[in-house]
Coordinates of C-alpha atoms (C1' of nucleotides) in Angstrom, one line a residue:
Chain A
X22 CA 35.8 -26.8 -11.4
X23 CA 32.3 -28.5 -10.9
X24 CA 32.0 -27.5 -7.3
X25 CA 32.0 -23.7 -8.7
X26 CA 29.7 -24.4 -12.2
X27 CA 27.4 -25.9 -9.7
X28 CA 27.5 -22.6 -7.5
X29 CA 27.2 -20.3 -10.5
X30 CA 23.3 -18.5 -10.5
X31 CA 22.8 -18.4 -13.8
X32 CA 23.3 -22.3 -14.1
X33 CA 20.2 -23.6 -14.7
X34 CA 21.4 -27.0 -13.8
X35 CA 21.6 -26.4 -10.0
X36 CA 19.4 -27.6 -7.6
X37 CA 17.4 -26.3 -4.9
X38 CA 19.7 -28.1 -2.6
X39 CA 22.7 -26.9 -3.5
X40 CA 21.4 -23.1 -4.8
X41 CA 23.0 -20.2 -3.3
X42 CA 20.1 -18.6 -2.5
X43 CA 18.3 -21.6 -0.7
X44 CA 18.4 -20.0 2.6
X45 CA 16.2 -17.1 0.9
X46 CA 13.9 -18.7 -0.6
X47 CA 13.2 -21.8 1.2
X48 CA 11.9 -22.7 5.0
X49 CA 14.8 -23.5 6.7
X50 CA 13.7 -26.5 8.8
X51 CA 13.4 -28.8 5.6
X52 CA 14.9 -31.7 5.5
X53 CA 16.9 -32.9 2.4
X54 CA 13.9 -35.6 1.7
X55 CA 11.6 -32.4 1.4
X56 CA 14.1 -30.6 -0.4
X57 CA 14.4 -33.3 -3.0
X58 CA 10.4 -33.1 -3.6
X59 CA 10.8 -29.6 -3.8
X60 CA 13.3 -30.0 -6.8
X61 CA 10.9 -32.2 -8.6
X62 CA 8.6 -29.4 -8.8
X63 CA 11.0 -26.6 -9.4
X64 CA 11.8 -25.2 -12.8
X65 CA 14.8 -23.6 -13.5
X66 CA 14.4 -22.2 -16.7
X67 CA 17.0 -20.5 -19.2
X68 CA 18.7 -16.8 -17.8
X69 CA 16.4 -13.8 -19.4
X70 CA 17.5 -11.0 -20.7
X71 CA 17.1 -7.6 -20.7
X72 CA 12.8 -6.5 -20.9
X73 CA 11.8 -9.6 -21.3
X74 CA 9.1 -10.3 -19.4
X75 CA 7.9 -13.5 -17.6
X76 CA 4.2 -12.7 -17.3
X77 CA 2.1 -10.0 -18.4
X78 CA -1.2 -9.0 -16.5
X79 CA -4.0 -10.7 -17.1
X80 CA -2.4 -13.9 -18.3
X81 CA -3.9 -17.1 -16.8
X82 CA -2.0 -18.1 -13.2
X83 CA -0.3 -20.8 -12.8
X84 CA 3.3 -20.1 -11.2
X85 CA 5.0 -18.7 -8.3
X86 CA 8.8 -17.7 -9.1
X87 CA 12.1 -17.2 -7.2
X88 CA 14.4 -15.0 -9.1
X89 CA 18.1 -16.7 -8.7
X90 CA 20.3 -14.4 -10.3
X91 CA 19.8 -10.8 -11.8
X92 CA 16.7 -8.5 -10.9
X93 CA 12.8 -8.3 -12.1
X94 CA 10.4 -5.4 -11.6
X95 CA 6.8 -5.8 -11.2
X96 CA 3.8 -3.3 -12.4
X97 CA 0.6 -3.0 -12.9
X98 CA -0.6 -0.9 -15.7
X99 CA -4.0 1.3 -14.7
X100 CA -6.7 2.1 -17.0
X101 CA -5.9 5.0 -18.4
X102 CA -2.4 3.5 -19.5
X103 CA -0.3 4.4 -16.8
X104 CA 2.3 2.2 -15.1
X105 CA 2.8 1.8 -11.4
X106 CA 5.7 -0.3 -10.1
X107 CA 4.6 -2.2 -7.4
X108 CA 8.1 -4.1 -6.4
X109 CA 11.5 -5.1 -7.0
X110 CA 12.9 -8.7 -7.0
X111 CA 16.8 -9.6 -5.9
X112 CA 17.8 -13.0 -6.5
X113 CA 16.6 -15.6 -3.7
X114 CA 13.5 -13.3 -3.6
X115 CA 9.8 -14.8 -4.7
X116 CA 7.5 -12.7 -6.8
X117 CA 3.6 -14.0 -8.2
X118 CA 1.9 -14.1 -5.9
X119 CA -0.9 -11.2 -6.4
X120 CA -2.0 -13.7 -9.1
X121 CA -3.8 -15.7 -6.9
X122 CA -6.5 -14.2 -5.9
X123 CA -8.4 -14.1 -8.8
X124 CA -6.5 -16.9 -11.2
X125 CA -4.9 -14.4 -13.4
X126 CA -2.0 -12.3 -12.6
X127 CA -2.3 -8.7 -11.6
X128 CA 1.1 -7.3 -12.0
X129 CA 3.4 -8.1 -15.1
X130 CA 6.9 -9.3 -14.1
X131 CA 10.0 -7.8 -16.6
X132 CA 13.8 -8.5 -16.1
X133 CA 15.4 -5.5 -15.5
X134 CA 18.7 -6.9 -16.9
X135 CA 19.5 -10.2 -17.9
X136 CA 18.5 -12.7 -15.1
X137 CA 17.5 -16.0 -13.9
X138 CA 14.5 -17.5 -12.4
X139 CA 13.0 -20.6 -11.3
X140 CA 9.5 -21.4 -11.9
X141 CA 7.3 -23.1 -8.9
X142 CA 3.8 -24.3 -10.2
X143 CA 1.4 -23.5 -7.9
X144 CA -1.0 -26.6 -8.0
X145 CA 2.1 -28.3 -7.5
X146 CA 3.4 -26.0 -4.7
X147 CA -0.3 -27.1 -2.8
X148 CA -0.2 -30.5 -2.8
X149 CA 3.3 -30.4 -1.6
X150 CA 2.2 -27.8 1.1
X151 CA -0.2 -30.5 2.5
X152 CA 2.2 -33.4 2.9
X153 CA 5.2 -30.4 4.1
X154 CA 3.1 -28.3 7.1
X155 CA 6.0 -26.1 7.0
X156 CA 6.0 -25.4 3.7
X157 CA 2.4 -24.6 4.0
X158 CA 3.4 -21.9 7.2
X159 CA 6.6 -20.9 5.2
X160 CA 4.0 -19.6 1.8
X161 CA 1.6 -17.8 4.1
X162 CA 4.7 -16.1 6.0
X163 CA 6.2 -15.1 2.9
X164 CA 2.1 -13.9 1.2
X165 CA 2.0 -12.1 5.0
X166 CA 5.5 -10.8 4.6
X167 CA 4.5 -9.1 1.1
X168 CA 1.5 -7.5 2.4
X169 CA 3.2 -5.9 5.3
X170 CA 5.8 -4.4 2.8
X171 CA 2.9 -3.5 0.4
X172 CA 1.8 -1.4 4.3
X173 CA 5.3 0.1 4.5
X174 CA 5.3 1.5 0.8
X175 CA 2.0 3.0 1.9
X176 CA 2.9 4.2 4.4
X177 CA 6.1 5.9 3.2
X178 CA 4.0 7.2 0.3
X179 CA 1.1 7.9 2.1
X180 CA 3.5 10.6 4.7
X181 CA 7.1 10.8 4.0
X182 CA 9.2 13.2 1.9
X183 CA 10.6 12.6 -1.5
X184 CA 14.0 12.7 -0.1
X185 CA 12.5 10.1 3.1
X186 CA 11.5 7.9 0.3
X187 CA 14.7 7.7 -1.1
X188 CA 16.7 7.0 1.5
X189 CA 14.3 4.1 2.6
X190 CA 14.8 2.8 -0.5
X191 CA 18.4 2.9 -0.6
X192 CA 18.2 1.5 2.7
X193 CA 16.1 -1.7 1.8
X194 CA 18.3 -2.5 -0.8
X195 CA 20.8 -2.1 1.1
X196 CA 19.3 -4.3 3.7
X197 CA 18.4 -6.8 1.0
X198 CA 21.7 -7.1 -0.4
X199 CA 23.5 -7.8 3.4
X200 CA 21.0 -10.6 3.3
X201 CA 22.7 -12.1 0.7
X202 CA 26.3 -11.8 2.3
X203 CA 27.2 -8.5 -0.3
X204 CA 28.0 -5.0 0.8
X205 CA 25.3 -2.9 2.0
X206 CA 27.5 0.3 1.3
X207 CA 28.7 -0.5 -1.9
X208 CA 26.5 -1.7 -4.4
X209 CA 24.7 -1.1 -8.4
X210 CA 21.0 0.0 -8.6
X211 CA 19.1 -2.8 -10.6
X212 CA 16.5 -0.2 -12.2
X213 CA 16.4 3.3 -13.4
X214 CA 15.8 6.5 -11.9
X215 CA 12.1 6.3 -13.9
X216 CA 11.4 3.1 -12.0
X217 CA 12.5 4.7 -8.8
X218 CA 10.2 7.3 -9.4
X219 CA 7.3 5.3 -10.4
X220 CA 8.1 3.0 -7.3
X221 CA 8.0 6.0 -4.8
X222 CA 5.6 8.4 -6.2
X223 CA 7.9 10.7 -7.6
X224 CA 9.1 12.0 -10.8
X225 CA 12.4 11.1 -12.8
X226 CA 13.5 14.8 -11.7
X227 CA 12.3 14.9 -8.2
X228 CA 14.8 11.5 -7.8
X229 CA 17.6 12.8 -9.4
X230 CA 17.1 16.1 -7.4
X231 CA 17.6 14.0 -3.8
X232 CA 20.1 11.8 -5.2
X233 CA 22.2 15.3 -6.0
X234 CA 20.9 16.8 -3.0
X235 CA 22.3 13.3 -0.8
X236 CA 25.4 13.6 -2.3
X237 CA 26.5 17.6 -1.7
X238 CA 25.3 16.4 2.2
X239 CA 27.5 13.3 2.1
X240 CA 25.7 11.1 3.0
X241 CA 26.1 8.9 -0.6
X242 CA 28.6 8.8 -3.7
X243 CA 26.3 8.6 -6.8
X244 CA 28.0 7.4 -10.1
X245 CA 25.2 6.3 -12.8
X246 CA 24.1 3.1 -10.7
X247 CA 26.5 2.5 -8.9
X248 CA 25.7 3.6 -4.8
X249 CA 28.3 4.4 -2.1
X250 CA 26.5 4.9 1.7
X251 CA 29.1 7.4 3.0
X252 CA 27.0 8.1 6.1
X253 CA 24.3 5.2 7.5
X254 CA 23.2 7.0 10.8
X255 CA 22.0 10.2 8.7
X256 CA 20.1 8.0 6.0
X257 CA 18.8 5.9 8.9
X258 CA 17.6 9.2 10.5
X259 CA 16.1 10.2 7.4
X260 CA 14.1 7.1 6.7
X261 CA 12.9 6.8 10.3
Chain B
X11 CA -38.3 -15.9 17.0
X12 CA -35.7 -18.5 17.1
X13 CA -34.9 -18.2 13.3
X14 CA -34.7 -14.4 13.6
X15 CA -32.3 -14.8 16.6
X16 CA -30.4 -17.3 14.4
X17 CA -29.8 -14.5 11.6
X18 CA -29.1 -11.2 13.6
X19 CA -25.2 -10.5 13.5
X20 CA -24.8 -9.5 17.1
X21 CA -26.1 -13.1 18.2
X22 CA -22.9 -14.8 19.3
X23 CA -24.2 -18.0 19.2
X24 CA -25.1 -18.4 15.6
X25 CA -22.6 -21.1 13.9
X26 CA -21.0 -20.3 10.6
X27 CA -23.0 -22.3 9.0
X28 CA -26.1 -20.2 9.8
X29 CA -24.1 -17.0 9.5
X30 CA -25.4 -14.3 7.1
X31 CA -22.0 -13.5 6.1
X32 CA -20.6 -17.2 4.9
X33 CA -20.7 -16.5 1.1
X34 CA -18.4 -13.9 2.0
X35 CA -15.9 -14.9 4.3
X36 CA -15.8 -18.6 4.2
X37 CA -15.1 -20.9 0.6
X38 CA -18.1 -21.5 -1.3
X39 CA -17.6 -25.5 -2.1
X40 CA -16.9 -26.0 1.6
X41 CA -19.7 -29.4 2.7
X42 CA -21.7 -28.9 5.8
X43 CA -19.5 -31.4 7.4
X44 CA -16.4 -29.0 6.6
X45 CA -18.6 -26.2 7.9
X46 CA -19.2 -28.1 11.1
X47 CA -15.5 -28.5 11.4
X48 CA -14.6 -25.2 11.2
X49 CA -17.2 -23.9 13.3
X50 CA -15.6 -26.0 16.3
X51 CA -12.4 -23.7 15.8
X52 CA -14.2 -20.4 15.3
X53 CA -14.3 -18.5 18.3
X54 CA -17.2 -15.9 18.1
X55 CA -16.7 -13.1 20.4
X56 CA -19.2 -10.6 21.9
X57 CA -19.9 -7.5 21.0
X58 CA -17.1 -4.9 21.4
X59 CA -17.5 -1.4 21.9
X60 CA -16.5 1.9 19.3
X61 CA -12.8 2.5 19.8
X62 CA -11.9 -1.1 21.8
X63 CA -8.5 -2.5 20.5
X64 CA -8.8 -6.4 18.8
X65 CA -5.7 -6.6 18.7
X66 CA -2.2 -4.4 19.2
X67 CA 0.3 -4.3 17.0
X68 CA 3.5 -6.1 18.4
X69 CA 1.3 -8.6 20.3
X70 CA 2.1 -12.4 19.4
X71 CA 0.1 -13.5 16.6
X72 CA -2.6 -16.4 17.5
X73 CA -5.6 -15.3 15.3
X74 CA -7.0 -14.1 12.3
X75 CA -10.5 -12.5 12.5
X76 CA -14.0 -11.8 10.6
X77 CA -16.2 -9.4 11.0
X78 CA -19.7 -10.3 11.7
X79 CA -21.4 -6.8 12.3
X80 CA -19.9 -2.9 13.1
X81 CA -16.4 -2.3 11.4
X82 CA -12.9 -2.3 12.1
X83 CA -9.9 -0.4 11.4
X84 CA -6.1 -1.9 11.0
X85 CA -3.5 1.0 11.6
X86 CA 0.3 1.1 11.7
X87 CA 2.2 3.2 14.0
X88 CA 5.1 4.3 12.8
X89 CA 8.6 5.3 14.5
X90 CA 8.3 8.9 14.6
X91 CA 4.7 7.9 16.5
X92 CA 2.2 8.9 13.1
X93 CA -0.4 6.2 12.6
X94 CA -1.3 5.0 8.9
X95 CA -4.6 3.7 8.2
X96 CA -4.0 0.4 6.3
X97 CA -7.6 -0.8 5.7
X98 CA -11.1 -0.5 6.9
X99 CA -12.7 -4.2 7.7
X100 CA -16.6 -4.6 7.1
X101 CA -18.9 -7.3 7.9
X102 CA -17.8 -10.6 6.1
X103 CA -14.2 -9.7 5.4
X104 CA -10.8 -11.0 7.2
X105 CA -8.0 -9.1 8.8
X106 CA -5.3 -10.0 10.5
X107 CA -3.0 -11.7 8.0
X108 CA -0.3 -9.5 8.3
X109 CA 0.4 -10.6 11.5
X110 CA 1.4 -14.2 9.8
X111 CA 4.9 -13.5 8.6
X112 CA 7.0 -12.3 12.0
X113 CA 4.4 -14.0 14.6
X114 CA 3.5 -10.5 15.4
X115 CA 0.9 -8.4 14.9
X116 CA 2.0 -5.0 12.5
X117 CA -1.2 -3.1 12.8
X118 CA -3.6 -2.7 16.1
X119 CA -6.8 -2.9 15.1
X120 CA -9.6 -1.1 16.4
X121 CA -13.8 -1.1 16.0
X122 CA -14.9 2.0 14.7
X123 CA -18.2 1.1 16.1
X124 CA -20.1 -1.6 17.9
X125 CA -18.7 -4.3 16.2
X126 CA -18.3 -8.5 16.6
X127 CA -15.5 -10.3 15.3
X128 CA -15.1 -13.9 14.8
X129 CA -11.8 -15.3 16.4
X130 CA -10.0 -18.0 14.3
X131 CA -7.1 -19.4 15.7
X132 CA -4.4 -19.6 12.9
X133 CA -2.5 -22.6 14.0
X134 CA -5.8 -24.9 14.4
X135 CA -6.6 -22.7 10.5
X136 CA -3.2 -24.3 9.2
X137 CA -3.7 -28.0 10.6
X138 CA -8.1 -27.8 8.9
X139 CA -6.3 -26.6 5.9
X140 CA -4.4 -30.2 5.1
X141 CA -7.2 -31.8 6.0
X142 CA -9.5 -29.7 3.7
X143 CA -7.9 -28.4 0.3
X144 CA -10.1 -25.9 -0.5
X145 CA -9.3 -24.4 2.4
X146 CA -6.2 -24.0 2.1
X147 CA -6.5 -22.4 -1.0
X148 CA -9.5 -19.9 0.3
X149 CA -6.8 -18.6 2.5
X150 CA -4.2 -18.5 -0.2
X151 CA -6.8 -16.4 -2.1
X152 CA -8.0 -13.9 0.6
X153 CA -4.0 -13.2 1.6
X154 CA -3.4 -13.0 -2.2
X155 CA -6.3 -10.3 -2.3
X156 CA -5.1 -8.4 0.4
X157 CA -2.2 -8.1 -1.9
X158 CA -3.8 -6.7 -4.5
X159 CA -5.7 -4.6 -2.8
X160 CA -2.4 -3.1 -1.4
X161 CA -0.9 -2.4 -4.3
X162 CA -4.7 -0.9 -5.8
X163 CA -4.0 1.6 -2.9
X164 CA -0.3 2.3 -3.1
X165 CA -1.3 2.9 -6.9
X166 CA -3.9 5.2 -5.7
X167 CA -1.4 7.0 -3.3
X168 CA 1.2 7.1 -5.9
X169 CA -1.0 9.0 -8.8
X170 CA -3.9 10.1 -8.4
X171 CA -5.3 13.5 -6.8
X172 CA -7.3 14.1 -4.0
X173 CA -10.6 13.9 -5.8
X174 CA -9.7 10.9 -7.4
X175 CA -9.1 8.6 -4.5
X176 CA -12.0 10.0 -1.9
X177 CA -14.3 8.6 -5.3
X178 CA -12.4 5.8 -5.5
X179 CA -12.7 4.7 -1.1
X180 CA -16.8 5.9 -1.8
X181 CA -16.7 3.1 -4.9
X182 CA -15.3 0.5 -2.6
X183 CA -17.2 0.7 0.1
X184 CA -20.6 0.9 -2.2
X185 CA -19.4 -2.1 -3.8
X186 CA -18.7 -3.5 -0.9
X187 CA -22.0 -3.0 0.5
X188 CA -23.5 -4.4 -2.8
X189 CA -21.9 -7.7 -1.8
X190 CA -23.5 -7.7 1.5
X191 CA -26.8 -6.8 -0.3
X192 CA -27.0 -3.3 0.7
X193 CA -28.0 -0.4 -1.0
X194 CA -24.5 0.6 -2.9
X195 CA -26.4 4.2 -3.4
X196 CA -27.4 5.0 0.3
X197 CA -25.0 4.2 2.8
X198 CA -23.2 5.2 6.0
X199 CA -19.2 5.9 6.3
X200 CA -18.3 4.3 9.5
X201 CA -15.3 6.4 9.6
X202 CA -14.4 9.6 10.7
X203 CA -12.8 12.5 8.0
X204 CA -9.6 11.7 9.6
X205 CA -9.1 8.5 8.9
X206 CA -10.9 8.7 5.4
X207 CA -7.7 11.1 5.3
X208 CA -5.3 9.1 7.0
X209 CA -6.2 6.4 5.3
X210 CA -6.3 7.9 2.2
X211 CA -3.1 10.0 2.2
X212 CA -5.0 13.6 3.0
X213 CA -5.3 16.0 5.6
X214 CA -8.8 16.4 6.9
X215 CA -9.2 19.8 5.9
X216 CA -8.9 18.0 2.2
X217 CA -11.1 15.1 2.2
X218 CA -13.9 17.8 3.9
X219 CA -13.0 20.5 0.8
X220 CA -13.4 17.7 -1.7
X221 CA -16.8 16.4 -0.2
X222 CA -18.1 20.0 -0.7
X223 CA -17.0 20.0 -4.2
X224 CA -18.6 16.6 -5.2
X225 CA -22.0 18.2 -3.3
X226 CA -21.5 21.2 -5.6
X227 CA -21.4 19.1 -9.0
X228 CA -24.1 17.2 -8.3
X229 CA -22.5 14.2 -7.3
X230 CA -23.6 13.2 -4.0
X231 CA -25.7 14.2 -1.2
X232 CA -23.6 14.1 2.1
X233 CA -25.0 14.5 5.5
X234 CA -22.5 13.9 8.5
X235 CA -21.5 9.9 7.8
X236 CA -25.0 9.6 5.5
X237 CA -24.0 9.9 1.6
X238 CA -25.8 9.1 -1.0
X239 CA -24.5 8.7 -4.4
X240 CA -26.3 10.9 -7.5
X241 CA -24.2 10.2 -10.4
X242 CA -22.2 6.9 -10.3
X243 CA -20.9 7.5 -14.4
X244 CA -19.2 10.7 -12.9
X245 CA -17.9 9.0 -10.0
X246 CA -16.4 5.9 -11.9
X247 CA -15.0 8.4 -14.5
X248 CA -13.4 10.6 -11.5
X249 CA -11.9 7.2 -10.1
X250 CA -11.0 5.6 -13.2
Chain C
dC20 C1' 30.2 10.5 -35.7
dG21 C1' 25.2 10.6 -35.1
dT22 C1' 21.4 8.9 -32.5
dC23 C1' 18.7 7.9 -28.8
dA24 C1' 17.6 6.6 -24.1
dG25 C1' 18.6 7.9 -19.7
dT26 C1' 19.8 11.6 -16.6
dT27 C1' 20.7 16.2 -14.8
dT28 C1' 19.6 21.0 -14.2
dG29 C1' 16.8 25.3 -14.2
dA30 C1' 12.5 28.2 -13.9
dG31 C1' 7.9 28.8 -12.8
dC32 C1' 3.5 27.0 -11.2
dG33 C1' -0.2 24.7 -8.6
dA34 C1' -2.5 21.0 -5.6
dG35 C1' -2.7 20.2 -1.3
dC36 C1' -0.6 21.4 3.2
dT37 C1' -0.4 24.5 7.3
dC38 C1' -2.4 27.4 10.4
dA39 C1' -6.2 29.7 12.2
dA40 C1' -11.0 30.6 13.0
dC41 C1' -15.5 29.2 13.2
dG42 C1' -19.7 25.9 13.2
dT43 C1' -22.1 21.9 14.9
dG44 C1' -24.0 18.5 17.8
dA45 C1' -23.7 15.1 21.6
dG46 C1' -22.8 14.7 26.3
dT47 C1' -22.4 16.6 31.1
dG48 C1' -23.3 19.0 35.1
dG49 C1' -25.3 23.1 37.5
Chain D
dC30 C1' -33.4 23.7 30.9
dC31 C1' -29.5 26.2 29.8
dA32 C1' -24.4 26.7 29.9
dC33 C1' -20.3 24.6 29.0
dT34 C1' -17.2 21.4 27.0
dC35 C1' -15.1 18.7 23.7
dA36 C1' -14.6 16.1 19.5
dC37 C1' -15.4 16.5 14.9
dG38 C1' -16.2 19.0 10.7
dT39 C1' -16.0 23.1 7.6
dT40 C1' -14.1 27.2 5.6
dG41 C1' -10.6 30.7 4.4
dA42 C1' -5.8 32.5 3.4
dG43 C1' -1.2 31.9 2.3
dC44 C1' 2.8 28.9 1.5
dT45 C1' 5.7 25.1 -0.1
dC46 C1' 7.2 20.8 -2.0
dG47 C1' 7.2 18.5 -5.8
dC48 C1' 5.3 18.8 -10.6
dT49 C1' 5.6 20.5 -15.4
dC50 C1' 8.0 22.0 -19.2
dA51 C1' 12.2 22.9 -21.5
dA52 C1' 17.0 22.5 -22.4
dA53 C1' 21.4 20.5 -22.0
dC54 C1' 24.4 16.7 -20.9
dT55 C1' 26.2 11.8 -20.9
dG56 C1' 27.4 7.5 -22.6
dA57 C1' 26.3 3.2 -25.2
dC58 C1' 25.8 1.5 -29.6
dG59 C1' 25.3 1.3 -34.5

DNA sequence: CGTCAGTTTGAGCGAGCTCAACGTGAGTGG
DNA sequence: CCACTCACGTTGAGCTCGCTCAAACTGACG
């Protein structure tokens, strides 16, 4: 059964090569030499668990990471104590990056339940990026693609609805979990309705509101996490 | 008056090297002979009028840009045809960089005013930056810090009132000013009340309402686009 | 079986929106 | 030089969506 162990997320002995998520994560005109330096660099640590966090804000930068099986959430936390969840992570997804800027991380990064993630040191990750041009193209698409979702969350909270938020929500996790060949009408909700709150602007009641609200309409089945789309076209027409 | 020629920010001949604004936009351990390099790739256009597009959003992607004098706003249109105001660009900063990830431009962006920009070709940008490290990691940095400074204003969007983010946009742009060794007390908005709205999740009607209150407690002096701050503790206190 | 975090549901309130009117100043043409 | 326009900004009145506060429900875990 090695063919499956080696195919299993959460073990930490799989390479970049043969990771399910590769196709995520990585540029896909590498060649298997590149891969291999890749690998050298990559570490896969141990599977998480539950609140644990793998960095808090304002700890020194030194690592991207690509989250390979479970979920992380990232925050920042303002000055006057508040919390404000500023993403999501799904496996084959890469979160770090705001710590760049200034050579400390922004956000902190917590595992919303028990997960796995591989760490990429960034010094590392630049001196690859100079002998791999398409690694270097592939880290600015993927810092370019984070700042035009950071534009679409302000946009959505900047205009749209509490029940528009939602349902673009649902929609991009939906979207996210097509990407990696699992239903996009079926699936659990990684984080609680406080996070989805937090995430959208909204409170804990305003989200379970919609969520009640989306289900007399149809358009989902709502059990604890668990998601059923019942009706795409309407939540599409909803999320604009 | 060949060295005051040199300095003035509409001059479209002036190298980077000579440029007023090259603390800001450009690395500071860059070598004059990794100046000169970069200057041969720096396209500096002329002057563009108020309201002329730099750039629409869906065009193909070729460039990112400076600003060397006047300002610049990046907006998204969304489906339903609203437009979002995702930043305003002044002299010294980059924009662009969201155009990176799908080899399309996201936002349009627009001068606000008489206004020069420096052209820089992102694929001649990607081949400097092997050459020259620090490069490479200048641009990692200012993407990163658009990051961050997305997720400052979704935070912004997400909690705080309407009194507490026009304070917080009149703290940026005095600090921003500050860094171009301007008064950070006396300065002019180069935006209109709609887009401070737009921008900052208000109606107009708001933003105005809000201006007359902080006149009222003392807190600035506003005349048209003129303001001039009286009490920065109360400000910073009202932004947090 | 009790506890506790997470979620749902209800009732009332308020910040900011909508709609409408009015003010202001720059530009234009008679 | 005045009259007109038009974009922009201000001010007022009323309404609404989502917030606040409070209570009850659910299920996991000791």
């Amino acid at each position: 059964m090695s063919s499956m162990d080696a195919k299993c997320p959460h073990n930490t002995e799989v390479n970049c090569g043969d990771c399910r998520m590769n196709a995520l994560c990585l540029p896909l005109a590498l060649q298997s030499k590149e891969v291999a330096q890749l690998d050298e660099i990559v570490q896969r640590g141990r599977p998480l668990q539950k609140d644990r966090h793998i960095y808090n804000a304002g700890e020194e930068f030194k690592s991207v990471f690509a989250v390979r099986s479970g979920s992380v959430k990232s925050y920042t936390v303002s000055n006057d104590g508040q919390e404000q969840v500023t993403g999501f992570h799904l496996p084959g997804e890469i979160f770090g990056m705001d710590g760049i800027a200034h050579n400390h991380y922004t956000n902190s990064a917590l595992a919303m339940e028990t997960a796995a993630v591989c760490e990429i040191p960034f010094s590392r990750l630049q001196e690859l990026s100079i002998a791999i041009p398409s690694l270097q193209r592939h880290f600015f698409q993927l810092m370019s693609k984070e700042i035009t979702n950071d534009q679409h969350l302000i946009t959505l909270l900047s205009k749209n609805s509490a029940e528009e938020r939602v349902a673009t929500l649902l929609l991009s996790i939906s979207n996210r979990n097509l990407r990696r060949q699992l239903s996009g009408s079926r699936f659990r909700l990684p984080m609680s309705r406080a996070d989805i709150g937090n995430y959208l602007g909204l409170t804990v009641e305003t989200v379970s509101r919609v969520f009640g609200r989306f289900q007399k309409q149809d358009l989902l089945r709502v059990d604890k996490k668990e998601i059923e789309v019942l009706d795409f076209d309407k939540l599409r027409a909803l999320a604009n």
